[in-house]
XYZ file of C-alpha atoms in Angstrom:
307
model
C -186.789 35.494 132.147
C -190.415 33.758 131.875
C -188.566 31.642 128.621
C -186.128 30.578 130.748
C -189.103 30.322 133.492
C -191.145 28.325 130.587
C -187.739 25.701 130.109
C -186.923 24.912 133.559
C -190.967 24.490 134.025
C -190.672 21.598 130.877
C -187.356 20.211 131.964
C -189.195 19.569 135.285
C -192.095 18.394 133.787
C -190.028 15.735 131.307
C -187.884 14.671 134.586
C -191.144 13.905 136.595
C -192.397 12.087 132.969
C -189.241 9.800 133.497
C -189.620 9.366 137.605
C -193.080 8.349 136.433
C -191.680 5.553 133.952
C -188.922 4.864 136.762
C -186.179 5.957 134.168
C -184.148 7.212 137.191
C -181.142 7.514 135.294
C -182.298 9.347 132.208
C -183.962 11.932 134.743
C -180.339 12.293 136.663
C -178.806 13.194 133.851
C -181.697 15.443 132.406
C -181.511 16.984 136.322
C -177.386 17.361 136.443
C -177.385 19.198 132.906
C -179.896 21.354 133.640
C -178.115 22.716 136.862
C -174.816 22.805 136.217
C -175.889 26.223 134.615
C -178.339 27.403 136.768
C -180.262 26.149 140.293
C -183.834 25.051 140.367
C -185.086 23.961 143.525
C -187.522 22.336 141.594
C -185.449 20.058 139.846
C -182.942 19.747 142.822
C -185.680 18.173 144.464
C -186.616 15.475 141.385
C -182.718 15.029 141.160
C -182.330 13.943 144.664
C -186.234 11.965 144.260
C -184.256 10.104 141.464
C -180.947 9.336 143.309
C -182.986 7.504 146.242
C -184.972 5.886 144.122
C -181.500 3.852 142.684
C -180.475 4.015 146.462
C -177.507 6.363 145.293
C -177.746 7.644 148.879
C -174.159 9.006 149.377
C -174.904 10.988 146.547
C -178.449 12.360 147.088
C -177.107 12.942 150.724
C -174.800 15.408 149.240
C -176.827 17.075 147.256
C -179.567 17.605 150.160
C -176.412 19.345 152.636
C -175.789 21.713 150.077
C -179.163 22.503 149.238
C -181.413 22.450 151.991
C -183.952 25.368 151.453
C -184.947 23.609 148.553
C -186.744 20.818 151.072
C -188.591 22.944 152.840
C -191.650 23.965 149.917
C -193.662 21.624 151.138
C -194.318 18.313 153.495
C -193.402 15.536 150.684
C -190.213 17.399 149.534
C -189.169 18.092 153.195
C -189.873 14.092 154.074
C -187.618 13.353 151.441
C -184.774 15.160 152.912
C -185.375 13.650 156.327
C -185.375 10.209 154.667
C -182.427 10.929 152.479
C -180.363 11.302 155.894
C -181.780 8.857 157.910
C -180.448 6.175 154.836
C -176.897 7.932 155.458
C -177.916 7.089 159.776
C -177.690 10.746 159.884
C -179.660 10.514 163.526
C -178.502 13.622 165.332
C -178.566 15.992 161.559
C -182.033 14.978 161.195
C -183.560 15.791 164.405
C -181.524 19.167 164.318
C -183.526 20.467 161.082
C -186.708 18.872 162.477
C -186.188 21.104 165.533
C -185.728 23.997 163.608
C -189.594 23.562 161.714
C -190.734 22.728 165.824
C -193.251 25.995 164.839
C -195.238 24.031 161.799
C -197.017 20.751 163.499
C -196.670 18.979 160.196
C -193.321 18.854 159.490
C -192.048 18.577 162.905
C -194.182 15.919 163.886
C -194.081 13.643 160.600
C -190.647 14.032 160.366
C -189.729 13.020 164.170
C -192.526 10.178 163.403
C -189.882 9.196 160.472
C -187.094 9.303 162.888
C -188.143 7.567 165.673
C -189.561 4.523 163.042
C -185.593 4.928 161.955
C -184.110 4.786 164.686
C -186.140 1.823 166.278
C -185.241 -0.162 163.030
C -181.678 0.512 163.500
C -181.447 -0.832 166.649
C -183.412 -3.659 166.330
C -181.221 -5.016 162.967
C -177.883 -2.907 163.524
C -176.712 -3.546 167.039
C -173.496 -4.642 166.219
C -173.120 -1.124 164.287
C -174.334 0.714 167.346
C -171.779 -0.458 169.432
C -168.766 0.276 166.873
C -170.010 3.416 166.974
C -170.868 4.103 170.941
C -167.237 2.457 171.377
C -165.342 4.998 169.082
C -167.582 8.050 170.594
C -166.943 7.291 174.434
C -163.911 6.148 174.092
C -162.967 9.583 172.532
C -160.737 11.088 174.977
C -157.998 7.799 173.783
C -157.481 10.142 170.500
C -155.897 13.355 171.880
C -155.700 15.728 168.829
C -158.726 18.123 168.166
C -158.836 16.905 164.669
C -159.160 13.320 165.773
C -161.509 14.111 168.913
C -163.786 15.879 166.430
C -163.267 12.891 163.938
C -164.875 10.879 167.023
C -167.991 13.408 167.976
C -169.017 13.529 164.385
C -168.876 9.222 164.298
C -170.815 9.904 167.677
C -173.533 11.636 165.775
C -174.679 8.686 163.472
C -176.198 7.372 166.919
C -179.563 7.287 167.246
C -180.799 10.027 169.879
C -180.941 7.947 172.947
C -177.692 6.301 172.618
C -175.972 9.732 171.552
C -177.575 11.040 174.643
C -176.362 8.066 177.234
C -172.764 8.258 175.939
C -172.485 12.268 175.855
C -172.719 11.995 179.625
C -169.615 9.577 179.336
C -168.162 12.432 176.945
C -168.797 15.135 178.974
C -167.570 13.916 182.323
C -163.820 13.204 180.613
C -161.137 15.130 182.484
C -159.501 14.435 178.657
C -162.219 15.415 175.853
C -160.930 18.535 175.038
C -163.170 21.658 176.098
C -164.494 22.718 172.649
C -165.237 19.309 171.781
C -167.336 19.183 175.256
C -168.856 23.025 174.132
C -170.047 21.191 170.676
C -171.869 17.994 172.628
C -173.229 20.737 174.671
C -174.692 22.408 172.100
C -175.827 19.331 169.801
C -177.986 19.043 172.458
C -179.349 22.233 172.446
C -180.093 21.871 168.795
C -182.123 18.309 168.963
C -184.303 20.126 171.266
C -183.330 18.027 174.620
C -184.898 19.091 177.858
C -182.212 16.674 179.466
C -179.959 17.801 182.735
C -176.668 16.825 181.917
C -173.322 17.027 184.425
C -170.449 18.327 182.633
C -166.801 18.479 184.116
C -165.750 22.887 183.189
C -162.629 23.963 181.899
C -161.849 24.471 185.916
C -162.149 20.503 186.597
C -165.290 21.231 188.812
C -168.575 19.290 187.425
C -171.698 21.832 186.401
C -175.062 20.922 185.996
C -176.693 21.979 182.405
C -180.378 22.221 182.155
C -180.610 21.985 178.435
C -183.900 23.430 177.951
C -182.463 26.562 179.183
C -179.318 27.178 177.321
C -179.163 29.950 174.220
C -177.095 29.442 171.494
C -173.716 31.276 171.736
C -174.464 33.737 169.381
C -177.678 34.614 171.396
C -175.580 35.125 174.715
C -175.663 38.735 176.066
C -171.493 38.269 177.006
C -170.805 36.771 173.166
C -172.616 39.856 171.515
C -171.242 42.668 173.794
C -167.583 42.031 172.890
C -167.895 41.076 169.743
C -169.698 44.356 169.494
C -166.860 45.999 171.518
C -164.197 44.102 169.654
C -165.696 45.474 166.073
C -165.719 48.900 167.283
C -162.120 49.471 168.144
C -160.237 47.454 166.535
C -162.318 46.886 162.938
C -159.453 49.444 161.432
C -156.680 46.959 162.581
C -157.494 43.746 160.853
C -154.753 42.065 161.597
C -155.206 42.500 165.361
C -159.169 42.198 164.635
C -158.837 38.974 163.050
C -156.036 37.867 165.833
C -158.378 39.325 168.523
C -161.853 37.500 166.835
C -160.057 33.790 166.691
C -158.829 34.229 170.473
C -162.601 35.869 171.476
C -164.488 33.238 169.547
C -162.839 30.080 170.811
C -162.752 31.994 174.857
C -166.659 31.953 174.189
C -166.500 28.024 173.124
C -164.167 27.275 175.717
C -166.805 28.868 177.695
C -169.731 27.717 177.006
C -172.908 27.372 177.852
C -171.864 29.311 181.320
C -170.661 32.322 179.168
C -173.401 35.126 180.919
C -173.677 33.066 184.091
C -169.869 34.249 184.804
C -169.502 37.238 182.602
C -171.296 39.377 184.822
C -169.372 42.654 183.939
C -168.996 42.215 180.168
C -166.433 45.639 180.104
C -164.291 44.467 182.758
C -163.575 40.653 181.045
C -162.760 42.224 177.810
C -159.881 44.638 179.442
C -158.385 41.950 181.426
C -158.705 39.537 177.848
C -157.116 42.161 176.110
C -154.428 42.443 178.151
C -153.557 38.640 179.434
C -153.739 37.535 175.198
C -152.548 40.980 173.444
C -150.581 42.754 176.242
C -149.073 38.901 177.585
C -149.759 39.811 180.569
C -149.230 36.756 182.991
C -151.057 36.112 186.386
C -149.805 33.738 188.856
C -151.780 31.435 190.716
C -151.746 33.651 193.569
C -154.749 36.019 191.940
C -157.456 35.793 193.956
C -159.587 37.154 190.995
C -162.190 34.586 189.288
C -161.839 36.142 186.587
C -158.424 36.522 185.955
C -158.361 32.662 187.034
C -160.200 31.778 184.104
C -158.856 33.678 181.415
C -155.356 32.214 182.332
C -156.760 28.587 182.270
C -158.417 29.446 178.815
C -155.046 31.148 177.614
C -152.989 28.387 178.256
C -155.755 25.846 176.683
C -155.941 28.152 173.953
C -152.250 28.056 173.452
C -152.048 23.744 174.062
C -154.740 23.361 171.454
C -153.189 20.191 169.097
């Protein structure tokens, strides 16, 4: 172990000689061979140093997604990720792991400083861009698959903040964005660290306010964790009803979401009446004077029209 501790520490060493001379290739290569048998974050980091420095951003991007904890050593290593994004107009990704260092002053503030510089230059020599973009984001709801809605959100996303902000309204008041696709602006927000109130027509077609600097995550949610809690414990020895159960559960909670403990006052009595409308069939008529069983039909039947 400390010879193969003493190699990797040359290898490095001879790849930071070459980023030195600016022989970016020779130190990509040096950097792929040496971990395409074993990882170094190390040398992940002068791999992806060398990629932006030929302005093979595509490539470095790809290599920072799937290796993130290896950005986060120190304030020049962590930069570099944040700059290797913002080349890819990665707007909304980038403030989403700057949120998540909000607790160390340095990164999160030298990395929003990078962001905001970004995104100013964007819109001042990319306008044209920005509204190819806005257009194919609110104009989402004219797709009507999931897979082509989503296709739409994640264009949405290359935004910078503001914009991705003023046309999420748009998104969110659609009576034709599909629900989850509403759930994941929803929560987007949540993750840049917005403090925004935001109206948002439910599954129900009635408009709720979201204060966004008071939603949890889903998995947080006191509802989300009690029945998938309940869910484990009786039907863990069935796994073909567990994992039939778990897929209608999880996208209930989307559909949901972020008014999931707001409704789901009695957590017991939402899972028996789930249970039975999705397992049992059980159908309700319009007639039910029950909020609850009102909304677990209209998630049922979304559930079952998803395209």
């Amino acid at each position: 172990m400390i010879l193969m501790d003493e190699y990797s520490s040359q290898i490095a060493k001879d790849i930071a000689s070459n980023i030195d001379d600016k022989q970016y290739q020779l130190a990509i290569n040096k950097a792929k061979n040496y971990l395409e048998d074993q990882p170094s974050d190390e040398i992940e980091v002068l791999l992806v140093q060398s990629l932006f420095s030929l302005k093979q951003y595509v490539e470095a991007r790809k290599e920072v997604m799937e290796n993130p904890n290896a950005f986060t050593t120190n304030d020049h290593d962590f930069l570099l990720m944040i700059n290797v994004l913002l080349k890819n107009n990665e707007y909304i990704k980038s403030r989403e792991i700057v949120e998540t260092f909000k607790a160390n002053d340095s990164y999160y503030n030298d990395g929003l400083k990078l962001i905001e510089e970004s995104e100013a230059s964007f819109r001042s020599n990319s306008s044209e861009e920005i509204h190819q973009l806005a257009q194919k984001f609110y104009h989402i709801s004219s797709k009507q698959t999931m897979y082509w809605q989503k296709e739409s959100f994640l264009n949405g996303q290359h935004l910078p903040y503001d914009e991705f902000l003023k046309y999420s309204r748009f998104v969110l008041m659609d009576p034709f964005v599909q629900s989850v696709i509403k759930a994941e602006v929803i929560d987007t927000l949540r993750k840049v660290g917005s403090n925004e109130v935001v109206d948002m027509m439910w599954i129900d077609g009635k408009t709720k306010k979201v204060k966004m600097g008071e939603i949890k995550s889903l998995q947080d949610m006191n509802s989300y964790q009690f029945i998938f809690n309940r869910l484990t414990d009786e039907y863990m020895m069935d796994p073909e009803k567990f994992m039939l159960l778990s897929s209608y559960f999880q996208h209930q909670s989307i559909l949901m979401y972020p008014f999931n403990d707001e409704i789901i006052l009695d957590a017991n009595r939402w899972y028996d009446l789930s249970i039975q409308a999705y397992l049992r069939a059980k159908e309700y008529t319009e007639d039910d004077n029950d909020d609850y069983v009102k909304l677990i039909e209209i998630i049922k039947r979304q559930f079952n029209s998803i395209k």
